[in-house]
PDB file of C-alpha atoms in Angstrom:
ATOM      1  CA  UNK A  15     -75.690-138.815 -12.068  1.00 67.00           C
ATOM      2  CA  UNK A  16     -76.046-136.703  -8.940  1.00 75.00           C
ATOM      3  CA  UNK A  17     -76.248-139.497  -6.747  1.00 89.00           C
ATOM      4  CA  UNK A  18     -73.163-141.157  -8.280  1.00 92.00           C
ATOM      5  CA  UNK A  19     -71.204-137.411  -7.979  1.00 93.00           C
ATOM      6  CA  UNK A  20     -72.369-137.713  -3.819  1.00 94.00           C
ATOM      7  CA  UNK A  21     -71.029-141.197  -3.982  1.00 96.00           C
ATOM      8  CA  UNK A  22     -67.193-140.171  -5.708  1.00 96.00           C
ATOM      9  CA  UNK A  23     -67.381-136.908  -3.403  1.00 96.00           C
ATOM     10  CA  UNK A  24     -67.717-139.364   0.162  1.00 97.00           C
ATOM     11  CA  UNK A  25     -64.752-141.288  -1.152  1.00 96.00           C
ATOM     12  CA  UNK A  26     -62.556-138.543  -2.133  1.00 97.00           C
ATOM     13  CA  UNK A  27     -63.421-136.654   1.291  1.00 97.00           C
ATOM     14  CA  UNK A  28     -61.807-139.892   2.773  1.00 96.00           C
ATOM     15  CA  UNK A  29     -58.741-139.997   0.840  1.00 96.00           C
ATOM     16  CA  UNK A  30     -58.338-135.789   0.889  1.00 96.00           C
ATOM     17  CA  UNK A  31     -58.770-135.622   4.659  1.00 95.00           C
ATOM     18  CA  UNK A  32     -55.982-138.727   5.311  1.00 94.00           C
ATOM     19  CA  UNK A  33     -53.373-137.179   2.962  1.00 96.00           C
ATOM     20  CA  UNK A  34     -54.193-133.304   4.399  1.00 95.00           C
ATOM     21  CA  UNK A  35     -54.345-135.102   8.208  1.00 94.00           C
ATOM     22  CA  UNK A  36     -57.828-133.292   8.503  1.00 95.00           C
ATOM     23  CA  UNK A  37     -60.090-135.090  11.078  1.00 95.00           C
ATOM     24  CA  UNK A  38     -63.500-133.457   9.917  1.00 95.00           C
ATOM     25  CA  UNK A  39     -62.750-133.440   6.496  1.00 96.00           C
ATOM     26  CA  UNK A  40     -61.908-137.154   7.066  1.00 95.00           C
ATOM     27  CA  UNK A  41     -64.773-138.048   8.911  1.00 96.00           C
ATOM     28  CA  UNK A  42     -67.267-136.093   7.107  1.00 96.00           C
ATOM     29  CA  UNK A  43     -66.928-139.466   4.264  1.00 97.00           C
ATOM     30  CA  UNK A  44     -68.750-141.704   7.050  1.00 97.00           C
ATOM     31  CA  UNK A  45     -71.565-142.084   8.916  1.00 97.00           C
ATOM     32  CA  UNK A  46     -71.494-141.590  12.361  1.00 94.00           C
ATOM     33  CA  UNK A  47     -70.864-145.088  13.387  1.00 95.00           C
ATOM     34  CA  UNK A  48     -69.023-146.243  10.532  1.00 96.00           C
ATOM     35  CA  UNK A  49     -66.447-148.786  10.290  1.00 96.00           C
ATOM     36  CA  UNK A  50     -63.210-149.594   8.651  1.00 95.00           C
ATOM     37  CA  UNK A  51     -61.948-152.789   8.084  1.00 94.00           C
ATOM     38  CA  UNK A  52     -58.031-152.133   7.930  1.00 86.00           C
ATOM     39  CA  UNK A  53     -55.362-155.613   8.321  1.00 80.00           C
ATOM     40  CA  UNK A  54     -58.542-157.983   8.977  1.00 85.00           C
ATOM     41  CA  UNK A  55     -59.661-155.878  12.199  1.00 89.00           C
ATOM     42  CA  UNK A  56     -62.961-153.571  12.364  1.00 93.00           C
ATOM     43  CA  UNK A  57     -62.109-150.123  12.999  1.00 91.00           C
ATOM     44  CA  UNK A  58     -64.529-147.252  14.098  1.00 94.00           C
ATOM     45  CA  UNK A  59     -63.822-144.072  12.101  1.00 93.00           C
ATOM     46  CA  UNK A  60     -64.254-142.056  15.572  1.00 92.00           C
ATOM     47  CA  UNK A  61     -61.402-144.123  16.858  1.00 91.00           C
ATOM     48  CA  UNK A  62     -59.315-143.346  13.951  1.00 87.00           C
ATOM     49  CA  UNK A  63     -59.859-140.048  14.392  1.00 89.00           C
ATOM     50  CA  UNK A  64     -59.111-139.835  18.163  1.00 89.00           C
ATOM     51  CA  UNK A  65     -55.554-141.779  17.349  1.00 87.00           C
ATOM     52  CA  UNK A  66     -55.040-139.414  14.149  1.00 84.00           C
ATOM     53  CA  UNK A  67     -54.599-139.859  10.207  1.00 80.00           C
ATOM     54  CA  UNK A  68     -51.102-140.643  10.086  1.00 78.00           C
ATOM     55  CA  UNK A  69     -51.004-143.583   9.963  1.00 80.00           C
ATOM     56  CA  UNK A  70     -47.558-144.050  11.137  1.00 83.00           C
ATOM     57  CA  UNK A  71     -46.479-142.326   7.849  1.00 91.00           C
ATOM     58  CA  UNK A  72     -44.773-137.991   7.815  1.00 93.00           C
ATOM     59  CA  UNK A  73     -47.046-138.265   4.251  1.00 94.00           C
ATOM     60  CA  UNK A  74     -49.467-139.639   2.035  1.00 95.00           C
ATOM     61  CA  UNK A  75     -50.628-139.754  -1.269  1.00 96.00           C
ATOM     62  CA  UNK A  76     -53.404-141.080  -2.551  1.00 97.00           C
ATOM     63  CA  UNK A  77     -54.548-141.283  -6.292  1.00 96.00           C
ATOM     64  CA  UNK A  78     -58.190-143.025  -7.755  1.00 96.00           C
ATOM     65  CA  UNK A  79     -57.276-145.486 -10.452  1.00 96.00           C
ATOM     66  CA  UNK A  80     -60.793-146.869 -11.179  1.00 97.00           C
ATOM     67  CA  UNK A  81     -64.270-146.746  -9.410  1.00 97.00           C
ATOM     68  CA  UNK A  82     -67.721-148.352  -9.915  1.00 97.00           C
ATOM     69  CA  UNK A  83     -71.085-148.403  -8.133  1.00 96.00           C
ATOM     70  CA  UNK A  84     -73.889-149.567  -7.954  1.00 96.00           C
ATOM     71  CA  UNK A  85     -77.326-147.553  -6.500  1.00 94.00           C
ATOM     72  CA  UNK A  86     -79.581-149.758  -4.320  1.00 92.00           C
ATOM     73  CA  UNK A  87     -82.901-149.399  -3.199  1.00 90.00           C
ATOM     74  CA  UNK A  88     -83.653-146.765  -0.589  1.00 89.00           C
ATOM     75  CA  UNK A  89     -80.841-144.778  -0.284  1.00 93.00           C
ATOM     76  CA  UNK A  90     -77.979-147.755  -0.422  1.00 96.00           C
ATOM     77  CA  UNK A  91     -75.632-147.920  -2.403  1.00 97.00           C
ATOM     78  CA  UNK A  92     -72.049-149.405  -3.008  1.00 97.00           C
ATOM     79  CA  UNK A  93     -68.810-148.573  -4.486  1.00 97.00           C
ATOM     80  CA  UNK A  94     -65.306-150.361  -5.529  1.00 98.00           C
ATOM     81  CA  UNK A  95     -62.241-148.385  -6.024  1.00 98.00           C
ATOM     82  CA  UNK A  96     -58.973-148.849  -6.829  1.00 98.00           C
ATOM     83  CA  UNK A  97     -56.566-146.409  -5.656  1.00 98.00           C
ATOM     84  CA  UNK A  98     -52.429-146.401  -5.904  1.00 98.00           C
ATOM     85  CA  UNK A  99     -51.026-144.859  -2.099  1.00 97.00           C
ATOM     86  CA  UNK A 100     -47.430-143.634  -1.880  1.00 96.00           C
ATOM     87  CA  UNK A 101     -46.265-143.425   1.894  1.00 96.00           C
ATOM     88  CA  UNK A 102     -43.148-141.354   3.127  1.00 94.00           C
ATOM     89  CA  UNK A 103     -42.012-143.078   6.321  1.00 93.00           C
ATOM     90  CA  UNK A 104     -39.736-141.567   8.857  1.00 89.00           C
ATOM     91  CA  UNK A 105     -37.096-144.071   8.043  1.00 90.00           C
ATOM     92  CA  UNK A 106     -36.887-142.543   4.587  1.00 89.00           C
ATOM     93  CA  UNK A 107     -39.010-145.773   2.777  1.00 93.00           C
ATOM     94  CA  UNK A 108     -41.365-144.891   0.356  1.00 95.00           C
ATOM     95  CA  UNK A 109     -44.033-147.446   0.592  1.00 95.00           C
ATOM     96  CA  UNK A 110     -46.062-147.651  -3.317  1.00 97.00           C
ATOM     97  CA  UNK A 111     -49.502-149.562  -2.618  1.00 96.00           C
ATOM     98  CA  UNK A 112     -51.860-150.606  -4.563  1.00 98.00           C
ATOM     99  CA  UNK A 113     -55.076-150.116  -2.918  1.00 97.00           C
ATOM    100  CA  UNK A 114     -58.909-151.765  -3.121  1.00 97.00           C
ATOM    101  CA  UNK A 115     -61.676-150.109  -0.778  1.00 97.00           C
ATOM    102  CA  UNK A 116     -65.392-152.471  -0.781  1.00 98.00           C
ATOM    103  CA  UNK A 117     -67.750-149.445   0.471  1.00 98.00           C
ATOM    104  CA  UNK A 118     -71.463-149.582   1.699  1.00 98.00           C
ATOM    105  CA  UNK A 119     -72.792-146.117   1.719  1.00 97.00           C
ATOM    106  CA  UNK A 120     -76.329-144.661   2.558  1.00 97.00           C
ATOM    107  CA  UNK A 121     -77.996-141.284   1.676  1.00 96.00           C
ATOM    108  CA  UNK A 122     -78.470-139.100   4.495  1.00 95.00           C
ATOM    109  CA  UNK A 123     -79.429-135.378   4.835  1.00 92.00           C
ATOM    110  CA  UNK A 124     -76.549-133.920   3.774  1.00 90.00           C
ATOM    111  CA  UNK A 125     -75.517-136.256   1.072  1.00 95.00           C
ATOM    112  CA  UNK A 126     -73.606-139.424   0.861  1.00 96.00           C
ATOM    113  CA  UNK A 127     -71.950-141.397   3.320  1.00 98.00           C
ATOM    114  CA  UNK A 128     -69.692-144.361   3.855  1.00 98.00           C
ATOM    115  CA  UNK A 129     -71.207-146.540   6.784  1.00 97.00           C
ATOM    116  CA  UNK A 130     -68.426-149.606   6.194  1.00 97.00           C
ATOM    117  CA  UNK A 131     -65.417-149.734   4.010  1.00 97.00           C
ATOM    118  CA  UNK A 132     -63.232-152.490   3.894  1.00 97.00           C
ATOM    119  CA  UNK A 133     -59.498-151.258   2.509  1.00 95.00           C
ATOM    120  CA  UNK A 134     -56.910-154.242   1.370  1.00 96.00           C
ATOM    121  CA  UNK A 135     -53.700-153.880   0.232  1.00 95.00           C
ATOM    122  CA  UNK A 136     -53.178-156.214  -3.251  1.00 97.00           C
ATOM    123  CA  UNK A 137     -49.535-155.424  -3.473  1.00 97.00           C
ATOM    124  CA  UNK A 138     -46.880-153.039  -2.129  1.00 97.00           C
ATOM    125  CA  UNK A 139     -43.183-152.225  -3.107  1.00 97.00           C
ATOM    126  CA  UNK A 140     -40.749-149.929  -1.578  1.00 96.00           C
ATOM    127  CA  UNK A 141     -37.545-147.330  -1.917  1.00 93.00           C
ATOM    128  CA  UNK A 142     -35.341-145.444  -0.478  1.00 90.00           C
ATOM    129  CA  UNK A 143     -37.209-141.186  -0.782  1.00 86.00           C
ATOM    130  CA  UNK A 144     -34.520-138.692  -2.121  1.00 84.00           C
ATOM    131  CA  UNK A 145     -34.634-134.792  -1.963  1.00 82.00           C
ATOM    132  CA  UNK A 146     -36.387-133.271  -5.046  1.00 81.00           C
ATOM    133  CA  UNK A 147     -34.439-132.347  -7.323  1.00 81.00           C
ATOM    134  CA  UNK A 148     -36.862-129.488  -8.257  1.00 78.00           C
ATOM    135  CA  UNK A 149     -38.787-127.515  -6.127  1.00 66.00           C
TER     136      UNK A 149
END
């Protein structure tokens, strides 16, 4: 149970530190040479941090729908989430993704870490933001 708890912690230090924009939060979910497979291109997570969390987007929002994993041997182990993303872009769009991330992760000292996640986008609609109508 612990090791699954280190496992759901690395992931939701990845999603926390994109939607807060904080770099060591954000890279505290990966190994030091990690990758990220984002649009069918390998990605190093110290390069994403260098070019920032945005992601072209003024805010995110990201939301676990469903998770599984599965230990390995040795300090492996693997994880499949589903997550739902809403995106405010400058233009005013609201992008609504659904979200899968594939993860390889290893035990290190310190706990958990991703070493290669692969994030696709299964589908996507989008509106027009408005002003809250309550604050």
């Amino acid at each position: 149970m612990l090791d699954e708890q280190g496992i759901r912690d690395a992931c939701m230090r990845y999603w926390a530190g994109v939607d807060q924009r904080d770099p060591g939060l954000f890279a505290s979910a990966f190994t030091a040479e990690a990758e990220i497979s984002l649009l069918g291109r390998a990605v190093k997570v110290t390069d994403l941090v260098r070019q920032g969390l945005d992601g072209g987007f003024i805010h995110s929002s990201h939301s676990l729908a469903s998770q599984s994993i599965t230990l390995g041997r040795a300090g492996t182990a693997s994880a499949t989430s589903f997550a739902v993303a809403h995106l405010l872009a400058a233009s005013g769009s609201i992008f609504v993704r659904g979200l899968r991330y594939d993860d390889a992760l290893v035990l290190v000292e310190g706990g958990w870490r991703i070493s290669r996640r692969e994030h696709r986008t299964l589908w996507q609609y989008d509106v027009a933001s408005v002003v809250p109508h309550i604050s």
